[in-house]
């Protein structure tokens, strides 16, 4: 009985007895229960935070998808607008070229008409002058001058 194992057993039994008598077991159990409750509360808080993080992550992913959709829509709209502007610019350039061509053609026609009129006027003046010289050389006197003047006036009127 005097072995160290025996005295360790006796001390342990006395310790357990004192712990029960002094109510240490209730304090130990209460402490363990409090610790268990804190751990449970921490787990609940961690679970709640995880769910909130997942909700926030889902919300941000939804917003990212919406932003990507909006960006794609903006890009598509910009491309369509650029194509429309390019088509408008092409049409305006073609209209400008057509207008310039018509203006140039009109100026050319006017220049041709003016040139023809100038040539006719020069031909008429030359014909009148030649006719006047011929008539003056053949007709003489006051009656001849009157006939020549009248004839030249008539030739000028018909040629112009």
mmCIF file of C-alpha atoms in Angstrom:
data_model
loop_
_atom_site.group_PDB
_atom_site.id
_atom_site.type_symbol
_atom_site.label_atom_id
_atom_site.label_comp_id
_atom_site.label_asym_id
_atom_site.label_seq_id
_atom_site.Cartn_x
_atom_site.Cartn_y
_atom_site.Cartn_z
ATOM 1 C CA UNK A 1 0.000 0.000 0.000
ATOM 2 C CA UNK A 2 2.797 2.329 0.280
ATOM 3 C CA UNK A 3 3.535 2.423 -3.381
ATOM 4 C CA UNK A 4 3.562 5.648 -5.258
ATOM 5 C CA UNK A 5 0.712 4.457 -7.408
ATOM 6 C CA UNK A 6 -1.448 4.018 -4.333
ATOM 7 C CA UNK A 7 -0.744 7.539 -3.098
ATOM 8 C CA UNK A 8 -1.457 8.978 -6.542
ATOM 9 C CA UNK A 9 -4.805 7.130 -6.483
ATOM 10 C CA UNK A 10 -5.583 8.446 -2.995
ATOM 11 C CA UNK A 11 -4.680 12.003 -3.972
ATOM 12 C CA UNK A 12 -6.807 11.731 -7.081
ATOM 13 C CA UNK A 13 -9.835 10.452 -5.131
ATOM 14 C CA UNK A 14 -9.390 13.229 -2.549
ATOM 15 C CA UNK A 15 -9.121 15.791 -5.334
ATOM 16 C CA UNK A 16 -12.269 14.496 -7.006
ATOM 17 C CA UNK A 17 -14.079 14.461 -3.664
ATOM 18 C CA UNK A 18 -13.072 18.012 -2.880
ATOM 19 C CA UNK A 19 -14.013 19.112 -6.370
ATOM 20 C CA UNK A 20 -17.494 17.600 -5.937
ATOM 21 C CA UNK A 21 -17.868 18.945 -2.392
ATOM 22 C CA UNK A 22 -16.804 22.486 -3.310
ATOM 23 C CA UNK A 23 -18.904 22.539 -6.469
ATOM 24 C CA UNK A 24 -15.953 22.717 -8.803
ATOM 25 C CA UNK A 25 -17.618 20.248 -11.110
ATOM 26 C CA UNK A 26 -20.516 22.617 -11.644
ATOM 27 C CA UNK A 27 -18.063 25.424 -12.362
ATOM 28 C CA UNK A 28 -16.077 23.193 -14.685
ATOM 29 C CA UNK A 29 -19.262 22.036 -16.434
ATOM 30 C CA UNK A 30 -20.533 25.630 -16.606
ATOM 31 C CA UNK A 31 -17.171 26.733 -18.015
ATOM 32 C CA UNK A 32 -17.238 23.923 -20.547
ATOM 33 C CA UNK A 33 -20.867 24.736 -21.386
ATOM 34 C CA UNK A 34 -19.948 28.428 -21.806
ATOM 35 C CA UNK A 35 -16.996 27.490 -23.974
ATOM 36 C CA UNK A 36 -19.223 25.159 -26.001
ATOM 37 C CA UNK A 37 -21.776 27.973 -26.377
ATOM 38 C CA UNK A 38 -19.028 30.407 -27.508
ATOM 39 C CA UNK A 39 -17.797 27.868 -30.039
ATOM 40 C CA UNK A 40 -21.375 27.305 -31.234
ATOM 41 C CA UNK A 41 -21.938 31.075 -31.479
ATOM 42 C CA UNK A 42 -18.646 31.471 -33.349
ATOM 43 C CA UNK A 43 -19.680 28.712 -35.755
ATOM 44 C CA UNK A 44 -23.103 30.357 -36.257
ATOM 45 C CA UNK A 45 -21.403 33.717 -36.850
ATOM 46 C CA UNK A 46 -18.960 32.119 -39.297
ATOM 47 C CA UNK A 47 -21.882 30.422 -41.086
ATOM 48 C CA UNK A 48 -23.779 33.706 -41.233
ATOM 49 C CA UNK A 49 -20.713 35.558 -42.532
ATOM 50 C CA UNK A 50 -20.132 32.839 -45.131
ATOM 51 C CA UNK A 51 -23.743 33.072 -46.332
ATOM 52 C CA UNK A 52 -23.496 36.863 -46.469
ATOM 53 C CA UNK A 53 -20.215 36.632 -48.396
ATOM 54 C CA UNK A 54 -21.833 34.219 -50.859
ATOM 55 C CA UNK A 55 -24.803 36.571 -51.246
ATOM 56 C CA UNK A 56 -22.501 39.544 -51.837
ATOM 57 C CA UNK A 57 -20.399 37.495 -54.261
ATOM 58 C CA UNK A 58 -23.551 36.481 -56.155
ATOM 59 C CA UNK A 59 -24.680 40.101 -56.274
ATOM 60 C CA UNK A 60 -21.313 41.274 -57.614
ATOM 61 C CA UNK A 61 -21.268 38.496 -60.199
ATOM 62 C CA UNK A 62 -24.771 39.534 -61.308
ATOM 63 C CA UNK A 63 -23.652 43.162 -61.537
ATOM 64 C CA UNK A 64 -20.552 42.102 -63.498
ATOM 65 C CA UNK A 65 -22.719 40.149 -65.957
ATOM 66 C CA UNK A 66 -25.048 43.142 -66.302
ATOM 67 C CA UNK A 67 -22.072 45.450 -66.865
ATOM 68 C CA UNK A 68 -20.667 43.080 -69.488
ATOM 69 C CA UNK A 69 -24.073 42.988 -71.183
ATOM 70 C CA UNK A 70 -24.280 46.767 -71.141
ATOM 71 C CA UNK A 71 -20.728 47.020 -72.488
ATOM 72 C CA UNK A 72 -21.590 44.629 -75.319
ATOM 73 C CA UNK A 73 -24.728 46.632 -76.078
ATOM 74 C CA UNK A 74 -22.722 49.872 -76.085
ATOM 75 C CA UNK A 75 -20.116 48.321 -78.381
ATOM 76 C CA UNK A 76 -22.805 47.018 -80.736
ATOM 77 C CA UNK A 77 -24.514 50.414 -80.705
ATOM 78 C CA UNK A 78 -21.207 52.179 -81.384
ATOM 79 C CA UNK A 79 -20.462 49.820 -84.279
ATOM 80 C CA UNK A 80 -23.927 50.388 -85.736
ATOM 81 C CA UNK A 81 -23.537 54.150 -85.316
ATOM 82 C CA UNK A 82 -20.098 54.051 -86.963
ATOM 83 C CA UNK A 83 -21.488 52.041 -89.877
ATOM 84 C CA UNK A 84 -24.397 54.467 -90.204
ATOM 85 C CA UNK A 85 -22.059 57.454 -90.114
ATOM 86 C CA UNK A 86 -19.788 55.819 -92.690
ATOM 87 C CA UNK A 87 -22.784 55.151 -94.942
ATOM 88 C CA UNK A 88 -23.993 58.741 -94.469
ATOM 89 C CA UNK A 89 -20.518 60.064 -95.238
ATOM 90 C CA UNK A 90 -20.352 57.905 -98.363
ATOM 91 C CA UNK A 91 -23.767 59.121 -99.517
ATOM 92 C CA UNK A 92 -22.828 62.743 -98.817
ATOM 93 C CA UNK A 93 -19.540 62.320 -100.676
ATOM 94 C CA UNK A 94 -21.363 60.783 -103.640
ATOM 95 C CA UNK A 95 -23.920 63.617 -103.577
ATOM 96 C CA UNK A 96 -21.093 66.174 -103.379
ATOM 97 C CA UNK A 97 -19.308 64.576 -106.342
ATOM 98 C CA UNK A 98 -22.575 64.424 -108.309
ATOM 99 C CA UNK A 99 -23.302 68.084 -107.501
ATOM 100 C CA UNK A 100 -19.793 69.109 -108.524
ATOM 101 C CA UNK A 101 -20.107 67.045 -111.708
ATOM 102 C CA UNK A 102 -23.444 68.678 -112.558
ATOM 103 C CA UNK A 103 -21.987 72.112 -111.833
ATOM 104 C CA UNK A 104 -18.966 71.380 -114.022
ATOM 105 C CA UNK A 105 -21.186 70.013 -116.800
ATOM 106 C CA UNK A 106 -23.392 73.102 -116.571
ATOM 107 C CA UNK A 107 -20.355 75.381 -116.770
ATOM 108 C CA UNK A 108 -19.049 73.396 -119.717
ATOM 109 C CA UNK A 109 -22.411 73.676 -121.497
ATOM 110 C CA UNK A 110 -22.520 77.400 -120.784
ATOM 111 C CA UNK A 111 -18.959 77.805 -122.065
ATOM 112 C CA UNK A 112 -19.861 75.816 -125.199
ATOM 113 C CA UNK A 113 -22.994 77.922 -125.735
ATOM 114 C CA UNK A 114 -20.990 81.098 -125.172
ATOM 115 C CA UNK A 115 -18.280 79.897 -127.571
ATOM 116 C CA UNK A 116 -20.900 79.025 -130.197
ATOM 117 C CA UNK A 117 -22.561 82.411 -129.703
ATOM 118 C CA UNK A 118 -19.178 84.159 -129.953
ATOM 119 C CA UNK A 119 -18.327 82.253 -133.148
ATOM 120 C CA UNK A 120 -21.743 83.035 -134.641
ATOM 121 C CA UNK A 121 -21.391 86.691 -133.697
ATOM 122 C CA UNK A 122 -17.913 86.831 -135.199
ATOM 123 C CA UNK A 123 -19.179 85.031 -138.338
ATOM 124 C CA UNK A 124 -22.159 87.385 -138.566
ATOM 125 C CA UNK A 125 -19.936 90.441 -138.153
ATOM 126 C CA UNK A 126 -17.554 89.080 -140.760
ATOM 127 C CA UNK A 127 -20.460 88.300 -143.159
ATOM 128 C CA UNK A 128 -22.005 91.732 -142.619
ATOM 129 C CA UNK A 129 -18.678 93.426 -143.135
ATOM 130 C CA UNK A 130 -17.980 91.395 -146.286
ATOM 131 C CA UNK A 131 -21.490 91.992 -147.616
ATOM 132 C CA UNK A 132 -21.130 95.676 -146.884
ATOM 133 C CA UNK A 133 -17.864 95.898 -148.783
ATOM 134 C CA UNK A 134 -19.283 93.981 -151.729
ATOM 135 C CA UNK A 135 -22.454 96.080 -151.889
ATOM 136 C CA UNK A 136 -20.527 99.314 -151.529
ATOM 137 C CA UNK A 137 -18.315 98.380 -154.396
ATOM 138 C CA UNK A 138 -21.320 97.522 -156.633
ATOM 139 C CA UNK A 139 -23.977 99.970 -155.537
ATOM 140 C CA UNK A 140 -23.430 103.669 -155.428
ATOM 141 C CA UNK A 141 -25.316 106.794 -154.616
ATOM 142 C CA UNK A 142 -27.923 107.671 -152.012
ATOM 143 C CA UNK A 143 -30.308 104.862 -152.866
ATOM 144 C CA UNK A 144 -27.500 102.351 -152.806
ATOM 145 C CA UNK A 145 -26.381 103.550 -149.374
ATOM 146 C CA UNK A 146 -29.960 103.242 -148.051
ATOM 147 C CA UNK A 147 -30.318 99.754 -149.510
ATOM 148 C CA UNK A 148 -26.943 98.708 -148.113
ATOM 149 C CA UNK A 149 -27.784 100.035 -144.628
ATOM 150 C CA UNK A 150 -31.180 98.348 -144.654
ATOM 151 C CA UNK A 151 -29.727 95.069 -145.957
ATOM 152 C CA UNK A 152 -26.907 95.057 -143.422
ATOM 153 C CA UNK A 153 -29.382 95.682 -140.586
ATOM 154 C CA UNK A 154 -31.533 92.800 -141.800
ATOM 155 C CA UNK A 155 -28.507 90.453 -142.110
ATOM 156 C CA UNK A 156 -27.397 91.342 -138.586
ATOM 157 C CA UNK A 157 -30.854 90.664 -137.195
ATOM 158 C CA UNK A 158 -31.138 87.271 -138.898
ATOM 159 C CA UNK A 159 -27.610 86.122 -138.000
ATOM 160 C CA UNK A 160 -27.734 87.037 -134.334
#
